[in-house]
Coordinates of C-alpha atoms in Angstrom, one line a residue:
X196 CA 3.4 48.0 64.6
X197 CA 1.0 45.5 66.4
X198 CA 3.5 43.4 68.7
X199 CA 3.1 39.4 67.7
X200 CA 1.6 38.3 70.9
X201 CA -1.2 40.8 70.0
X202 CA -1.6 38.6 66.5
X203 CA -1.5 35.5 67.7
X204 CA -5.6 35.8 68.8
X205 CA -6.2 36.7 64.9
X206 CA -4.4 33.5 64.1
X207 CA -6.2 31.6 66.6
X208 CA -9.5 33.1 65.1
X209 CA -8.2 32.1 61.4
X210 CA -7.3 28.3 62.9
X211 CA -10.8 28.1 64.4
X212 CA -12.5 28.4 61.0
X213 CA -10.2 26.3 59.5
X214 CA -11.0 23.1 61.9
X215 CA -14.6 24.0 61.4
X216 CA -15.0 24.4 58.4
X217 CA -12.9 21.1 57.8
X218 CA -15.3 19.3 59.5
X219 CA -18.7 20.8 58.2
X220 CA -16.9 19.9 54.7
X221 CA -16.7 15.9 56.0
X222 CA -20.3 16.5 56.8
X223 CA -21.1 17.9 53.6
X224 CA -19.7 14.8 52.1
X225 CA -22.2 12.1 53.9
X226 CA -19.5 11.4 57.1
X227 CA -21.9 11.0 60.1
X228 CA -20.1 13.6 62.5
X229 CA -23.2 16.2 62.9
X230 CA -25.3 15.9 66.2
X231 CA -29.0 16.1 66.2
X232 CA -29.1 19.5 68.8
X233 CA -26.6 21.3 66.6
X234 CA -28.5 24.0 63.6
X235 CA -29.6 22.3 60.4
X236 CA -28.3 25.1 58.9
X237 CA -24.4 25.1 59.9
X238 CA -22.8 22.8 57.3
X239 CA -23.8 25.1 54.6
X240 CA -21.7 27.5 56.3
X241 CA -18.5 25.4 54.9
X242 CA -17.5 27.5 52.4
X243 CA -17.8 31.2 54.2
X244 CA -16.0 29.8 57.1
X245 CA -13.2 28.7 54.4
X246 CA -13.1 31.3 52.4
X247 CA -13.8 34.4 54.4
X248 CA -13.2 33.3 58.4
X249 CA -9.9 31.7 57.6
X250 CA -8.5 33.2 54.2
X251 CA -9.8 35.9 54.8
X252 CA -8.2 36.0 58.0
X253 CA -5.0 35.1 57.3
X254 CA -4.5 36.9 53.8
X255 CA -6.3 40.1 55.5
X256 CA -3.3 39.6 59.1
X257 CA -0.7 39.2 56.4
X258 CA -1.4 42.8 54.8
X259 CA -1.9 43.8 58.3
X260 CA 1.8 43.2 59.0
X261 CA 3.2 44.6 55.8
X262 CA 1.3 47.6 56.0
X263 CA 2.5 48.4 59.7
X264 CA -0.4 50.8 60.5
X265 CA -2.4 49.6 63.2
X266 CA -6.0 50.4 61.8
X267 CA -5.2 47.6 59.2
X268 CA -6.1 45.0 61.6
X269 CA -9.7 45.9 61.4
X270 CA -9.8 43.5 58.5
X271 CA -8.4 40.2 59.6
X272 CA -10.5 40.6 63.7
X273 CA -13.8 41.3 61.4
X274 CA -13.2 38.4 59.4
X275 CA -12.3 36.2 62.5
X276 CA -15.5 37.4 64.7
X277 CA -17.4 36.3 60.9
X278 CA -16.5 32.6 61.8
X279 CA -17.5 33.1 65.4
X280 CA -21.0 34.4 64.6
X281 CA -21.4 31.9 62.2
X282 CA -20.5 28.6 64.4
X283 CA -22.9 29.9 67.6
X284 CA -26.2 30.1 65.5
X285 CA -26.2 34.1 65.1
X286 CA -28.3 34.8 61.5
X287 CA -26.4 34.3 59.1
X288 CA -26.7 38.3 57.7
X289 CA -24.2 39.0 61.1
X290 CA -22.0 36.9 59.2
X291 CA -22.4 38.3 56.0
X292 CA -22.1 41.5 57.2
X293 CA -18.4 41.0 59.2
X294 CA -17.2 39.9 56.3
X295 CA -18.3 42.5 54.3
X296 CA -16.9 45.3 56.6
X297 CA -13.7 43.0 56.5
X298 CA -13.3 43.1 52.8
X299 CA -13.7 46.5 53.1
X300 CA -10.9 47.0 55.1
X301 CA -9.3 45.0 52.9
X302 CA -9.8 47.0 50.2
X303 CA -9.1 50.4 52.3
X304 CA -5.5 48.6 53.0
X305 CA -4.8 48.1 49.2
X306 CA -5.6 51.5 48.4
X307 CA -3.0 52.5 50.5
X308 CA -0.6 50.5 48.9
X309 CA -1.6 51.3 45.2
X310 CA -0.6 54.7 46.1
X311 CA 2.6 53.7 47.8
X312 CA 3.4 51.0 44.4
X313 CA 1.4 51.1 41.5
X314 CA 2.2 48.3 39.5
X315 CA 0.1 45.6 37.8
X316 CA 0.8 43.0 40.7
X317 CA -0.6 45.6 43.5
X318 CA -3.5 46.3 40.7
X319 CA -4.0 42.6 40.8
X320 CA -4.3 42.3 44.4
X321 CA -6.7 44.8 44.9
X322 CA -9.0 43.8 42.5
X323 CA -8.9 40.2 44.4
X324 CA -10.1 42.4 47.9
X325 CA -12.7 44.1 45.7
X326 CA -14.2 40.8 44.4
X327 CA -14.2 39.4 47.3
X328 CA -16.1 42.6 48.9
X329 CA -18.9 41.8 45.7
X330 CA -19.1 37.8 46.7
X331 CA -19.8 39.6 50.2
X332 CA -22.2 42.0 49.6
X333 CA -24.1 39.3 46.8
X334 CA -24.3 36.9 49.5
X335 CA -25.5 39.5 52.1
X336 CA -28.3 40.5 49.3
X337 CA -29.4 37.1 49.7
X338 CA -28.2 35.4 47.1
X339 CA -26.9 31.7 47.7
X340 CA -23.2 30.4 47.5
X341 CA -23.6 28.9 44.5
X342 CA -24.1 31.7 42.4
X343 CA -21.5 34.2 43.7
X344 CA -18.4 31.5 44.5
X345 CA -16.4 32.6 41.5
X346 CA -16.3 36.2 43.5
X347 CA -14.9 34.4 46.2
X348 CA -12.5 32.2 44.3
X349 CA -11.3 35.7 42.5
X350 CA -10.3 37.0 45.9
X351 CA -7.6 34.1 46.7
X352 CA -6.9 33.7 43.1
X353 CA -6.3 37.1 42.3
X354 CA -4.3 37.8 45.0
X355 CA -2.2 34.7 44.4
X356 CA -1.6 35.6 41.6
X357 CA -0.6 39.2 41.7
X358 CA 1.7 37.9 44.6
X359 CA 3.2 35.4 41.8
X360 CA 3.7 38.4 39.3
X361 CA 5.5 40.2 41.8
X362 CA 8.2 37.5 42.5
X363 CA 8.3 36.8 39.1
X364 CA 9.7 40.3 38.4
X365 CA 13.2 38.8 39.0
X366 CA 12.4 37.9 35.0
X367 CA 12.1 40.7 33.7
X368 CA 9.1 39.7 31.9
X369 CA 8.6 41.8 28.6
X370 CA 5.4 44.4 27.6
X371 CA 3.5 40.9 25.6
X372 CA 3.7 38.7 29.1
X373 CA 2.1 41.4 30.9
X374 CA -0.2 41.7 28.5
X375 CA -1.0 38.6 28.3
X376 CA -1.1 38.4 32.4
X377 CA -3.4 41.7 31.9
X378 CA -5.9 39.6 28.9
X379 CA -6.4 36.6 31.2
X380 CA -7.2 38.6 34.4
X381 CA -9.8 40.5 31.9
X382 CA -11.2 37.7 30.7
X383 CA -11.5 36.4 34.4
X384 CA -13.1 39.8 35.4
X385 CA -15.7 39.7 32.6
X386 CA -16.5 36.0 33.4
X387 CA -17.4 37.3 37.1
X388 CA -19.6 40.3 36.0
X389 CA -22.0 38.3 33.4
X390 CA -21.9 35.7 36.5
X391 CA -24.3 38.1 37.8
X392 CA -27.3 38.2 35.7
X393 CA -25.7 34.9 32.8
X394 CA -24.9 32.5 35.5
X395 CA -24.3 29.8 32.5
X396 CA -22.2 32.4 30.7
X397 CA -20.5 33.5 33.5
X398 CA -19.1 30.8 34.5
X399 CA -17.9 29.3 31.3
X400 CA -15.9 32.3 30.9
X401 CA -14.5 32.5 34.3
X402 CA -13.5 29.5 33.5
X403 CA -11.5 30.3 30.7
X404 CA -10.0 32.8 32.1
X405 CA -8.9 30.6 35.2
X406 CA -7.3 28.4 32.5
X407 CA -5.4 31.3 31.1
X408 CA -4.2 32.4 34.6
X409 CA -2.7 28.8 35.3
X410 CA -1.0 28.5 31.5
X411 CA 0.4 32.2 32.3
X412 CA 1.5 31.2 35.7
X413 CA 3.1 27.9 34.9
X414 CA 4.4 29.4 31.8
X415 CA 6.6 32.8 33.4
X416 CA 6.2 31.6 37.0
X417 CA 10.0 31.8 38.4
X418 CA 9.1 28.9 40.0
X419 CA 10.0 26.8 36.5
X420 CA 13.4 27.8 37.3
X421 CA 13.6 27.1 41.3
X422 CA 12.3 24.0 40.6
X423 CA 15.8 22.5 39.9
X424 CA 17.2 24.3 43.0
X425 CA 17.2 22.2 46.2
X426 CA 15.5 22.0 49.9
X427 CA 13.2 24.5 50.5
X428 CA 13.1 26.5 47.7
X429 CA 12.5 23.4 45.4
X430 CA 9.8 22.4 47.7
X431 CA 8.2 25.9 47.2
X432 CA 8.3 25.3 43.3
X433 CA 7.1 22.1 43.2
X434 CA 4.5 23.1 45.1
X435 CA 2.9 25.9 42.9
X436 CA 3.6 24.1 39.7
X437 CA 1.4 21.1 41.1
X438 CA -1.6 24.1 42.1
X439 CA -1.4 25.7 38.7
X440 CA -2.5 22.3 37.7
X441 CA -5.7 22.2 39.5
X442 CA -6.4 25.7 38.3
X443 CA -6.0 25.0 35.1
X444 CA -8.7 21.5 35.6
X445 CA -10.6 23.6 37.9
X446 CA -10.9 26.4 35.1
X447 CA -11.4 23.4 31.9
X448 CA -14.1 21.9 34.4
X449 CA -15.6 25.3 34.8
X450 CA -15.9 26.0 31.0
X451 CA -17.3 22.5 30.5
X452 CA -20.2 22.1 32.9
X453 CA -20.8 25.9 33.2
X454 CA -23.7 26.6 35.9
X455 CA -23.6 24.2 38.7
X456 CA -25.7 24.5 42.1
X457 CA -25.1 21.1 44.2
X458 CA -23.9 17.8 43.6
X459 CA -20.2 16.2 42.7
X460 CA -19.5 18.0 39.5
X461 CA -19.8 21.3 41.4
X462 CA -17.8 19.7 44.0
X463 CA -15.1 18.9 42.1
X464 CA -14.7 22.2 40.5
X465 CA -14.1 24.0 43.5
X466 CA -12.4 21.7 45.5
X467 CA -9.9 22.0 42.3
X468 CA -9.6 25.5 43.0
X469 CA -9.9 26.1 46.4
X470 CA -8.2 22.7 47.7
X471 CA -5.6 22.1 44.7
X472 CA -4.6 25.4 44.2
X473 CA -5.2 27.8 47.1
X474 CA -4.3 25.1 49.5
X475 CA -0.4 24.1 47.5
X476 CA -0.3 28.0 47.8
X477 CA -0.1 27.7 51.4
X478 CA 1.7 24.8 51.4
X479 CA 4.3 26.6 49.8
X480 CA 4.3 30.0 51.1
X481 CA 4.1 29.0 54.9
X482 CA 7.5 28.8 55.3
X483 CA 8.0 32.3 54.9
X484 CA 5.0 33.9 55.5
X485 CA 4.5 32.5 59.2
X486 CA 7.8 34.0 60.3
X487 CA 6.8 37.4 58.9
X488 CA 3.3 37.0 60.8
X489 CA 4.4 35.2 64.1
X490 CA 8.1 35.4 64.4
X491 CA 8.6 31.8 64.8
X492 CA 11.1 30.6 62.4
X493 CA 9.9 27.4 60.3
X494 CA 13.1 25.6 58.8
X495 CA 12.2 23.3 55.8
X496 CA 11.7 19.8 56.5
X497 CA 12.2 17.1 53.7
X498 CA 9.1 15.7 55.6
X499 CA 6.7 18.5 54.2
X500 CA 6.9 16.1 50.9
X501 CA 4.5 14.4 52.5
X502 CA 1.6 16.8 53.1
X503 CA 2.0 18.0 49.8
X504 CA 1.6 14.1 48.1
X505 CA -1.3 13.1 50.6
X506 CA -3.1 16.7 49.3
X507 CA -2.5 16.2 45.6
X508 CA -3.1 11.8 45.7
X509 CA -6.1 12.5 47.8
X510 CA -7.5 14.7 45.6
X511 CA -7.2 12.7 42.4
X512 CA -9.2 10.2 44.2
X513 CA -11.9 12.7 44.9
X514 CA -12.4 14.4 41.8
X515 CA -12.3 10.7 40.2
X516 CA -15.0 10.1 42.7
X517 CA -16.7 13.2 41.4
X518 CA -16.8 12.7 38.1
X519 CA -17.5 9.2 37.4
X520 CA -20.1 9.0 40.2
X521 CA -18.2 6.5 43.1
X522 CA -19.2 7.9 45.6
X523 CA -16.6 5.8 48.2
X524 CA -14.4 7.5 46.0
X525 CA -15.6 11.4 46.8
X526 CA -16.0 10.7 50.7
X527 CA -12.2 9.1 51.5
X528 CA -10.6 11.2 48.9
X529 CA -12.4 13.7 51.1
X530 CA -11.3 12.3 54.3
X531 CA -7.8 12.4 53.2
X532 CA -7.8 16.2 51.9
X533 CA -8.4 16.8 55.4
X534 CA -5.7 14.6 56.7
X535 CA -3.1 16.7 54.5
X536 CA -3.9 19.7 55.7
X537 CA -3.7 18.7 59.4
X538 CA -0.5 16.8 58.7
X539 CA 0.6 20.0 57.1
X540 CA 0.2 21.8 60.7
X541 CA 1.5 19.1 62.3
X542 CA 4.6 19.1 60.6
X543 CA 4.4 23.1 60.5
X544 CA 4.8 23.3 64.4
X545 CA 6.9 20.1 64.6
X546 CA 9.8 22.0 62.5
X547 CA 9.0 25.3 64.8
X548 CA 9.3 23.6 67.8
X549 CA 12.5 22.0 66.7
X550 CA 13.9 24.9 65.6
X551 CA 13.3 26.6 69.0
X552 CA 15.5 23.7 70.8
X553 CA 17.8 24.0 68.6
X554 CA 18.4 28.1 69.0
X555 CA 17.8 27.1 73.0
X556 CA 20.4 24.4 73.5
X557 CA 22.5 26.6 71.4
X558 CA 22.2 29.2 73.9
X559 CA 23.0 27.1 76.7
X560 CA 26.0 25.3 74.9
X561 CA 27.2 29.3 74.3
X562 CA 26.4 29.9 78.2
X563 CA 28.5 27.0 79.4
X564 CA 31.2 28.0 77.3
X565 CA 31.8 31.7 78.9
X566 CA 34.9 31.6 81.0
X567 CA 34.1 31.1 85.1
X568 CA 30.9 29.6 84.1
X569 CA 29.7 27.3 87.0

């Protein structure tokens, strides 16, 4: 087992992409905060920084940890050194190619686990490493974001998704739900493949099958339960139902417009996914996935309610801005995407720092308390 002051580096890596990327995003959106000596090149560079140098990252740490077996971490340093070559100029194939050798790993990792569990949630999860590995190698081949980003948005949905199904097993869901979990994943799967060589094609279907996913999910999801439950595990529920929203308008958007290559309706279907789903994801899992990774307990905080509105509010205003061409509209609601997701890691630390003087002053208050204390 890798000690956590050994993981704290991949974490840092991970955190570096994320402020990066963040900010080649606001760039990306028209905010003048790109100097004239930096590469022309770099803000195009958003969405591998996103999706590979920091989810990559932090998914590919997370296996680390539950795998225990130290060769694991191969996949989230690889992925990290991906956003490092990208920011200092290095061609972009470096990039590509960390990445690659990170999904990889990733993949390596979940065949270990298949044969320790197979089950159709571990099946799910590896087939989000392996699509990611195809986005990878595509974009290494040469071929531009655009037409492999429903690869990359199958690696985080697919493994959100499989980690959903495994919660959910608390159900006891019956042979037809699993089938049905099993039809939409297909139908997800075949959208990516005739993405490939039907662009148009593909990506109407993937879109249809991200719409399944999200009615499955919010339909069997435990979370329609929890959601009546209180504090933290309320929080966690209200959370996912809000992202299986933006999947589903992410995949309705997706079957509607089809192919897309630049401009705000492309915008606003990823930024569906990738910021209204994948990003309430981590709203909601932080809270116990951090203390798995770091150690550092994070105590739910009725203040996290905020994050989570700013995110969702903000993003309302951008896809509005999106689709009906005000473009004020896009760049704030932009602005304020990024806000929620540094408010999020503001309040993050500010309930681990609070719960550390609470355990410390507890420790001194059980000190002075000894008999012949001084």
């Amino acid at each position: 087992m890798v000690p956590v002051r050994l993981r704290l580096p991949l974490l840092a890596l991970g955190g570096l992409a994320l402020v990066t990327g963040m900010w080649l995003g606001l760039v990306r959106l028209g905010w003048g905060l790109y100097g004239p000596g930096l590469p022309p090149s770099l803000p195009a560079m958003h969405g591998a920084l996103m999706v590979g140098s920091f989810f990559g990252t932090l998914i590919g740490l997370e296996r680390a940890v539950a795998l225990g077996r130290r060769w694991a971490y191969l996949a989230p340093l690889l992925s990290g050194l991906s956003g490092v070559a990208l920011l200092v100029g290095l061609p972009r194939e470096v990039g590509a190619v960390l990445l690659s050798l990170s999904s990889l790993m990733l993949v390596a990792i979940y065949a270990v686990v298949l044969r320790m569990q197979f089950a159709l949630f571990t099946v799910t999860m590896a087939l989000g490493a392996v699509a990611w590995l195809g986005g990878n190698l595509l974009w290494l081949s040469g071929r531009p974001v655009y037409g492999l980003v429903y690869w990359w948005a199958g690696f985080l949905v697919l493994t959100i998704a499989g980690e959903r199904l495994e919660l959910s097993r608390v159900l006891r869901l019956g042979s037809r739900a699993r089938a049905a979990f099993a039809g939409a994943m297909a139908l997800f799967g075949v959208g990516l493949l005739l993405s490939t060589f039907a662009a148009d094609a593909g990506a109407r279907v993937a879109g249809l099958g991200l719409l399944a996913l999200s009615l499955w999910l919010g339909l069997n999801d435990v979370a329609r339960r929890t959601v009546r439950q209180k504090g933290l595990t309320r929080f966690i529920a209200v959370s996912l139902l809000l992202g299986y929203v933006w999947l589903g308008v992410g995949g309705v958007l997706a079957a509607v417009f089809g192919e897309l290559s630049a401009g705000p309706r492309y915008d606003a279907v990823l930024h569906c996914l990738f910021l209204g789903f994948v990003f309430s994801m981590v709203f909601a899992h932080a809270p116990i996935i951090l203390p798995a990774v770091t150690g550092a307990a994070v105590p739910y905080r009725p203040l996290f309610y905020a994050h989570l509105a700013l995110l969702h509010a903000s993003l309302v205003v951008r896809v509005a801005g999106d689709l009906t061409g005000w473009a004020d509209g896009r760049q704030w609601g932009g602005m304020a995407n990024v806000a929620a997701v540094v408010l999020f890691v503001a309040s993050t630390a500010w309930a681990v720092a609070t719960a550390r003087r609470a355990k410390s002053e507890g420790r001194s208050r059980r000190y002075d308390s000894l008999p012949g204390t001084p």
